[in-house]
Amino acid sequence: MTSDYLNEVLEYTDGKLSYRTRPDHHFTNVIESRRWNAQYSGNVAGHIATDSSGKSYIRLSIDNQRCFEHNVVWLMFRGEIPTGFEIDHINGDGTDNHLGNLRLTDRTGNNRNRRLFSTNKTGVAGISFCKSRNKYRCTINNNEGKSEFKRFSDFFSAVCWRKSKEIEYEYHENHGEVRPL
């Protein structure tokens, strides 16, 4: 699907897509065109779908092809998504598809903008407390795809180390925030 075609089929308003009245040449016959336009024209495109992790996204169908709204919005206004890249929701809300909330990144970049896991007990991503050693254990994935870890006696030093590594490895400033799925 091209950007031009998507802009013929869909209208973008305030971060949401709706179906436009489609021209007859999009269909095999006029009856099909009128039936489709009567049923869908002007309606919101898509529905909320939740993945296995509980995260919600808007899914829609265009010419019997299922796709995510954030990918369609990106294609309509920014162009193709290169192989190996994906669209990240900056604020972590997979249903917020405003252009200003979308960014092109690779999987590593997307993973560096994750919410704080609900199982985290310290309130800081990548830091846990090891009772047997009576120390805080910090972990982070570096730019070579390897984990680094270090132990600290006090929480403040652990947080300082982790945050400095997040800056060094270009983690997104929202990484580790408490936010809804």
PDB file of N, CA and C in Angstrom, residues 53-124:
ATOM      1  N   SER A  53       0.991  -9.878  26.017  1.00  0.00           N
ATOM      2  CA  SER A  53       1.575  -9.248  27.200  1.00  0.00           C
ATOM      3  C   SER A  53       0.603  -8.278  27.872  1.00  0.00           C
ATOM      4  N   GLY A  54      -0.566  -8.053  27.255  1.00  0.00           N
ATOM      5  CA  GLY A  54      -1.543  -7.134  27.822  1.00  0.00           C
ATOM      6  C   GLY A  54      -1.488  -5.742  27.232  1.00  0.00           C
ATOM      7  N   LYS A  55      -0.564  -5.496  26.313  1.00  0.00           N
ATOM      8  CA  LYS A  55      -0.424  -4.174  25.691  1.00  0.00           C
ATOM      9  C   LYS A  55      -1.470  -4.020  24.591  1.00  0.00           C
ATOM     10  N   SER A  56      -2.095  -2.843  24.516  1.00  0.00           N
ATOM     11  CA  SER A  56      -3.157  -2.588  23.547  1.00  0.00           C
ATOM     12  C   SER A  56      -2.679  -1.727  22.393  1.00  0.00           C
ATOM     13  N   TYR A  57      -3.158  -2.067  21.214  1.00  0.00           N
ATOM     14  CA  TYR A  57      -2.882  -1.323  19.981  1.00  0.00           C
ATOM     15  C   TYR A  57      -4.178  -1.219  19.192  1.00  0.00           C
ATOM     16  N   ILE A  58      -4.220  -0.310  18.226  1.00  0.00           N
ATOM     17  CA  ILE A  58      -5.352  -0.215  17.313  1.00  0.00           C
ATOM     18  C   ILE A  58      -5.019  -1.035  16.070  1.00  0.00           C
ATOM     19  N   ARG A  59      -5.900  -1.985  15.745  1.00  0.00           N
ATOM     20  CA  ARG A  59      -5.748  -2.804  14.528  1.00  0.00           C
ATOM     21  C   ARG A  59      -6.853  -2.419  13.570  1.00  0.00           C
ATOM     22  N   LEU A  60      -6.533  -2.431  12.281  1.00  0.00           N
ATOM     23  CA  LEU A  60      -7.538  -2.166  11.277  1.00  0.00           C
ATOM     24  C   LEU A  60      -7.290  -3.032  10.058  1.00  0.00           C
ATOM     25  N   SER A  61      -8.260  -3.018   9.160  1.00  0.00           N
ATOM     26  CA  SER A  61      -8.162  -3.807   7.944  1.00  0.00           C
ATOM     27  C   SER A  61      -8.338  -2.880   6.750  1.00  0.00           C
ATOM     28  N   ILE A  62      -7.429  -3.000   5.801  1.00  0.00           N
ATOM     29  CA  ILE A  62      -7.509  -2.239   4.557  1.00  0.00           C
ATOM     30  C   ILE A  62      -7.378  -3.244   3.418  1.00  0.00           C
ATOM     31  N   ASP A  63      -8.413  -3.336   2.611  1.00  0.00           N
ATOM     32  CA  ASP A  63      -8.432  -4.307   1.507  1.00  0.00           C
ATOM     33  C   ASP A  63      -8.083  -5.712   1.996  1.00  0.00           C
ATOM     34  N   ASN A  64      -8.689  -6.097   3.095  1.00  0.00           N
ATOM     35  CA  ASN A  64      -8.506  -7.421   3.707  1.00  0.00           C
ATOM     36  C   ASN A  64      -7.090  -7.673   4.222  1.00  0.00           C
ATOM     37  N   GLN A  65      -6.314  -6.629   4.404  1.00  0.00           N
ATOM     38  CA  GLN A  65      -4.997  -6.761   5.027  1.00  0.00           C
ATOM     39  C   GLN A  65      -5.075  -6.145   6.421  1.00  0.00           C
ATOM     40  N   ARG A  66      -4.801  -6.966   7.437  1.00  0.00           N
ATOM     41  CA  ARG A  66      -4.808  -6.465   8.808  1.00  0.00           C
ATOM     42  C   ARG A  66      -3.500  -5.742   9.091  1.00  0.00           C
ATOM     43  N   CYS A  67      -3.595  -4.595   9.769  1.00  0.00           N
ATOM     44  CA  CYS A  67      -2.387  -3.826  10.081  1.00  0.00           C
ATOM     45  C   CYS A  67      -2.614  -3.009  11.349  1.00  0.00           C
ATOM     46  N   PHE A  68      -1.517  -2.523  11.906  1.00  0.00           N
ATOM     47  CA  PHE A  68      -1.583  -1.670  13.078  1.00  0.00           C
ATOM     48  C   PHE A  68      -1.721  -0.222  12.636  1.00  0.00           C
ATOM     49  N   GLU A  69      -2.569   0.520  13.361  1.00  0.00           N
ATOM     50  CA  GLU A  69      -2.821   1.917  13.018  1.00  0.00           C
ATOM     51  C   GLU A  69      -1.540   2.746  13.046  1.00  0.00           C
ATOM     52  N   HIS A  70      -0.650   2.506  14.010  1.00  0.00           N
ATOM     53  CA  HIS A  70       0.559   3.322  14.093  1.00  0.00           C
ATOM     54  C   HIS A  70       1.428   3.156  12.850  1.00  0.00           C
ATOM     55  N   ASN A  71       1.477   1.947  12.286  1.00  0.00           N
ATOM     56  CA  ASN A  71       2.247   1.739  11.052  1.00  0.00           C
ATOM     57  C   ASN A  71       1.602   2.456   9.875  1.00  0.00           C
ATOM     58  N   VAL A  72       0.269   2.436   9.807  1.00  0.00           N
ATOM     59  CA  VAL A  72      -0.451   3.108   8.725  1.00  0.00           C
ATOM     60  C   VAL A  72      -0.261   4.625   8.815  1.00  0.00           C
ATOM     61  N   VAL A  73      -0.404   5.179  10.018  1.00  0.00           N
ATOM     62  CA  VAL A  73      -0.218   6.623  10.207  1.00  0.00           C
ATOM     63  C   VAL A  73       1.196   7.024   9.784  1.00  0.00           C
ATOM     64  N   TRP A  74       2.184   6.238  10.192  1.00  0.00           N
ATOM     65  CA  TRP A  74       3.565   6.543   9.809  1.00  0.00           C
ATOM     66  C   TRP A  74       3.719   6.537   8.291  1.00  0.00           C
ATOM     67  N   LEU A  75       3.212   5.518   7.637  1.00  0.00           N
ATOM     68  CA  LEU A  75       3.315   5.398   6.188  1.00  0.00           C
ATOM     69  C   LEU A  75       2.599   6.555   5.488  1.00  0.00           C
ATOM     70  N   MET A  76       1.452   6.971   6.007  1.00  0.00           N
ATOM     71  CA  MET A  76       0.696   8.059   5.394  1.00  0.00           C
ATOM     72  C   MET A  76       1.446   9.384   5.426  1.00  0.00           C
ATOM     73  N   PHE A  77       2.177   9.642   6.502  1.00  0.00           N
ATOM     74  CA  PHE A  77       2.769  10.967   6.691  1.00  0.00           C
ATOM     75  C   PHE A  77       4.292  11.016   6.696  1.00  0.00           C
ATOM     76  N   ARG A  78       4.948   9.901   6.959  1.00  0.00           N
ATOM     77  CA  ARG A  78       6.409   9.910   7.029  1.00  0.00           C
ATOM     78  C   ARG A  78       7.061   9.011   5.978  1.00  0.00           C
ATOM     79  N   GLY A  79       6.310   8.066   5.434  1.00  0.00           N
ATOM     80  CA  GLY A  79       6.862   7.200   4.399  1.00  0.00           C
ATOM     81  C   GLY A  79       7.097   5.783   4.888  1.00  0.00           C
ATOM     82  N   GLU A  80       7.790   5.037   4.070  1.00  0.00           N
ATOM     83  CA  GLU A  80       8.047   3.615   4.330  1.00  0.00           C
ATOM     84  C   GLU A  80       8.776   3.390   5.651  1.00  0.00           C
ATOM     85  N   ILE A  81       8.536   2.226   6.225  1.00  0.00           N
ATOM     86  CA  ILE A  81       9.260   1.778   7.414  1.00  0.00           C
ATOM     87  C   ILE A  81      10.334   0.820   6.910  1.00  0.00           C
ATOM     88  N   PRO A  82      11.606   1.209   6.991  1.00  0.00           N
ATOM     89  CA  PRO A  82      12.673   0.347   6.463  1.00  0.00           C
ATOM     90  C   PRO A  82      12.739  -1.002   7.182  1.00  0.00           C
ATOM     91  N   THR A  83      13.212  -1.995   6.482  1.00  0.00           N
ATOM     92  CA  THR A  83      13.407  -3.323   7.065  1.00  0.00           C
ATOM     93  C   THR A  83      14.304  -3.210   8.301  1.00  0.00           C
ATOM     94  N   GLY A  84      13.919  -3.878   9.360  1.00  0.00           N
ATOM     95  CA  GLY A  84      14.696  -3.844  10.599  1.00  0.00           C
ATOM     96  C   GLY A  84      14.295  -2.718  11.534  1.00  0.00           C
ATOM     97  N   PHE A  85      13.306  -1.914  11.133  1.00  0.00           N
ATOM     98  CA  PHE A  85      12.844  -0.805  11.963  1.00  0.00           C
ATOM     99  C   PHE A  85      11.383  -1.018  12.328  1.00  0.00           C
ATOM    100  N   GLU A  86      10.951  -0.328  13.360  1.00  0.00           N
ATOM    101  CA  GLU A  86       9.568  -0.392  13.808  1.00  0.00           C
ATOM    102  C   GLU A  86       9.175   0.950  14.392  1.00  0.00           C
ATOM    103  N   ILE A  87       7.883   1.108  14.633  1.00  0.00           N
ATOM    104  CA  ILE A  87       7.369   2.362  15.184  1.00  0.00           C
ATOM    105  C   ILE A  87       7.188   2.200  16.694  1.00  0.00           C
ATOM    106  N   ASP A  88       7.750   3.135  17.437  1.00  0.00           N
ATOM    107  CA  ASP A  88       7.670   3.149  18.898  1.00  0.00           C
ATOM    108  C   ASP A  88       6.692   4.229  19.325  1.00  0.00           C
ATOM    109  N   HIS A  89       5.866   3.928  20.311  1.00  0.00           N
ATOM    110  CA  HIS A  89       4.997   4.924  20.939  1.00  0.00           C
ATOM    111  C   HIS A  89       5.800   5.563  22.072  1.00  0.00           C
ATOM    112  N   ILE A  90       6.166   6.802  21.916  1.00  0.00           N
ATOM    113  CA  ILE A  90       7.055   7.481  22.860  1.00  0.00           C
ATOM    114  C   ILE A  90       6.497   7.445  24.279  1.00  0.00           C
ATOM    115  N   ASN A  91       5.189   7.688  24.427  1.00  0.00           N
ATOM    116  CA  ASN A  91       4.618   7.716  25.774  1.00  0.00           C
ATOM    117  C   ASN A  91       4.198   6.331  26.271  1.00  0.00           C
ATOM    118  N   GLY A  92       4.428   5.294  25.460  1.00  0.00           N
ATOM    119  CA  GLY A  92       4.132   3.927  25.873  1.00  0.00           C
ATOM    120  C   GLY A  92       2.685   3.507  25.676  1.00  0.00           C
ATOM    121  N   ASP A  93       1.817   4.421  25.224  1.00  0.00           N
ATOM    122  CA  ASP A  93       0.410   4.112  25.008  1.00  0.00           C
ATOM    123  C   ASP A  93       0.223   3.676  23.560  1.00  0.00           C
ATOM    124  N   GLY A  94       0.033   2.381  23.345  1.00  0.00           N
ATOM    125  CA  GLY A  94      -0.084   1.827  22.001  1.00  0.00           C
ATOM    126  C   GLY A  94      -1.336   2.245  21.259  1.00  0.00           C
ATOM    127  N   THR A  95      -2.269   2.924  21.932  1.00  0.00           N
ATOM    128  CA  THR A  95      -3.467   3.426  21.255  1.00  0.00           C
ATOM    129  C   THR A  95      -3.367   4.909  20.931  1.00  0.00           C
ATOM    130  N   ASP A  96      -2.284   5.570  21.336  1.00  0.00           N
ATOM    131  CA  ASP A  96      -2.072   6.997  21.056  1.00  0.00           C
ATOM    132  C   ASP A  96      -1.219   7.136  19.797  1.00  0.00           C
ATOM    133  N   ASN A  97      -1.895   7.346  18.666  1.00  0.00           N
ATOM    134  CA  ASN A  97      -1.197   7.377  17.388  1.00  0.00           C
ATOM    135  C   ASN A  97      -1.071   8.779  16.797  1.00  0.00           C
ATOM    136  N   HIS A  98      -0.959   9.784  17.670  1.00  0.00           N
ATOM    137  CA  HIS A  98      -0.614  11.127  17.210  1.00  0.00           C
ATOM    138  C   HIS A  98       0.796  11.071  16.617  1.00  0.00           C
ATOM    139  N   LEU A  99       1.012  11.803  15.537  1.00  0.00           N
ATOM    140  CA  LEU A  99       2.337  11.787  14.896  1.00  0.00           C
ATOM    141  C   LEU A  99       3.458  12.140  15.858  1.00  0.00           C
ATOM    142  N   GLY A 100       3.212  13.072  16.766  1.00  0.00           N
ATOM    143  CA  GLY A 100       4.233  13.491  17.720  1.00  0.00           C
ATOM    144  C   GLY A 100       4.569  12.433  18.756  1.00  0.00           C
ATOM    145  N   ASN A 101       3.754  11.379  18.845  1.00  0.00           N
ATOM    146  CA  ASN A 101       3.999  10.301  19.796  1.00  0.00           C
ATOM    147  C   ASN A 101       4.651   9.089  19.131  1.00  0.00           C
ATOM    148  N   LEU A 102       4.917   9.180  17.846  1.00  0.00           N
ATOM    149  CA  LEU A 102       5.490   8.052  17.108  1.00  0.00           C
ATOM    150  C   LEU A 102       6.916   8.363  16.693  1.00  0.00           C
ATOM    151  N   ARG A 103       7.776   7.353  16.798  1.00  0.00           N
ATOM    152  CA  ARG A 103       9.155   7.522  16.333  1.00  0.00           C
ATOM    153  C   ARG A 103       9.617   6.235  15.663  1.00  0.00           C
ATOM    154  N   LEU A 104      10.475   6.387  14.668  1.00  0.00           N
ATOM    155  CA  LEU A 104      11.059   5.262  13.954  1.00  0.00           C
ATOM    156  C   LEU A 104      12.314   4.833  14.693  1.00  0.00           C
ATOM    157  N   THR A 105      12.392   3.548  15.006  1.00  0.00           N
ATOM    158  CA  THR A 105      13.557   3.035  15.726  1.00  0.00           C
ATOM    159  C   THR A 105      13.716   1.548  15.417  1.00  0.00           C
ATOM    160  N   ASP A 106      14.832   0.996  15.820  1.00  0.00           N
ATOM    161  CA  ASP A 106      14.999  -0.455  15.681  1.00  0.00           C
ATOM    162  C   ASP A 106      14.490  -1.127  16.962  1.00  0.00           C
ATOM    163  N   ARG A 107      14.514  -2.453  17.009  1.00  0.00           N
ATOM    164  CA  ARG A 107      13.991  -3.184  18.164  1.00  0.00           C
ATOM    165  C   ARG A 107      14.735  -2.800  19.447  1.00  0.00           C
ATOM    166  N   THR A 108      16.038  -2.617  19.350  1.00  0.00           N
ATOM    167  CA  THR A 108      16.813  -2.220  20.535  1.00  0.00           C
ATOM    168  C   THR A 108      16.329  -0.882  21.055  1.00  0.00           C
ATOM    169  N   GLY A 109      16.149   0.088  20.167  1.00  0.00           N
ATOM    170  CA  GLY A 109      15.664   1.408  20.575  1.00  0.00           C
ATOM    171  C   GLY A 109      14.275   1.338  21.194  1.00  0.00           C
ATOM    172  N   ASN A 110      13.423   0.490  20.622  1.00  0.00           N
ATOM    173  CA  ASN A 110      12.076   0.329  21.158  1.00  0.00           C
ATOM    174  C   ASN A 110      12.138  -0.285  22.560  1.00  0.00           C
ATOM    175  N   ASN A 111      13.007  -1.268  22.752  1.00  0.00           N
ATOM    176  CA  ASN A 111      13.156  -1.885  24.069  1.00  0.00           C
ATOM    177  C   ASN A 111      13.776  -0.938  25.091  1.00  0.00           C
ATOM    178  N   ARG A 112      14.405   0.104  24.631  1.00  0.00           N
ATOM    179  CA  ARG A 112      15.003   1.096  25.540  1.00  0.00           C
ATOM    180  C   ARG A 112      14.021   2.210  25.871  1.00  0.00           C
ATOM    181  N   ASN A 113      12.750   1.949  25.584  1.00  0.00           N
ATOM    182  CA  ASN A 113      11.670   2.856  25.974  1.00  0.00           C
ATOM    183  C   ASN A 113      10.521   2.017  26.527  1.00  0.00           C
ATOM    184  N   ARG A 114      10.835   1.189  27.492  1.00  0.00           N
ATOM    185  CA  ARG A 114       9.824   0.308  28.098  1.00  0.00           C
ATOM    186  C   ARG A 114       9.389   0.852  29.445  1.00  0.00           C
ATOM    187  N   ARG A 115       8.181   0.492  29.809  1.00  0.00           N
ATOM    188  CA  ARG A 115       7.671   0.887  31.124  1.00  0.00           C
ATOM    189  C   ARG A 115       8.354   0.045  32.205  1.00  0.00           C
ATOM    190  N   LEU A 116       8.230   0.480  33.423  1.00  0.00           N
ATOM    191  CA  LEU A 116       8.744  -0.278  34.561  1.00  0.00           C
ATOM    192  C   LEU A 116       7.884  -1.524  34.738  1.00  0.00           C
ATOM    193  N   PHE A 117       8.523  -2.676  34.816  1.00  0.00           N
ATOM    194  CA  PHE A 117       7.777  -3.918  34.991  1.00  0.00           C
ATOM    195  C   PHE A 117       7.042  -3.913  36.331  1.00  0.00           C
ATOM    196  N   SER A 118       5.852  -4.493  36.338  1.00  0.00           N
ATOM    197  CA  SER A 118       5.042  -4.530  37.564  1.00  0.00           C
ATOM    198  C   SER A 118       5.705  -5.368  38.648  1.00  0.00           C
ATOM    199  N   THR A 119       6.620  -6.257  38.276  1.00  0.00           N
ATOM    200  CA  THR A 119       7.307  -7.103  39.255  1.00  0.00           C
ATOM    201  C   THR A 119       8.505  -6.423  39.897  1.00  0.00           C
ATOM    202  N   ASN A 120       8.872  -5.237  39.402  1.00  0.00           N
ATOM    203  CA  ASN A 120      10.015  -4.512  39.941  1.00  0.00           C
ATOM    204  C   ASN A 120       9.716  -4.061  41.367  1.00  0.00           C
ATOM    205  N   LYS A 121      10.633  -4.326  42.286  1.00  0.00           N
ATOM    206  CA  LYS A 121      10.398  -4.005  43.696  1.00  0.00           C
ATOM    207  C   LYS A 121      11.142  -2.758  44.169  1.00  0.00           C
ATOM    208  N   THR A 122      12.101  -2.253  43.369  1.00  0.00           N
ATOM    209  CA  THR A 122      12.880  -1.095  43.808  1.00  0.00           C
ATOM    210  C   THR A 122      12.360   0.222  43.243  1.00  0.00           C
ATOM    211  N   GLY A 123      11.542   0.137  42.203  1.00  0.00           N
ATOM    212  CA  GLY A 123      11.037   1.354  41.568  1.00  0.00           C
ATOM    213  C   GLY A 123      11.955   1.905  40.496  1.00  0.00           C
ATOM    214  N   VAL A 124      13.076   1.234  40.226  1.00  0.00           N
ATOM    215  CA  VAL A 124      14.017   1.671  39.183  1.00  0.00           C
ATOM    216  C   VAL A 124      14.326   0.477  38.288  1.00  0.00           C
TER     217      VAL A 124
END
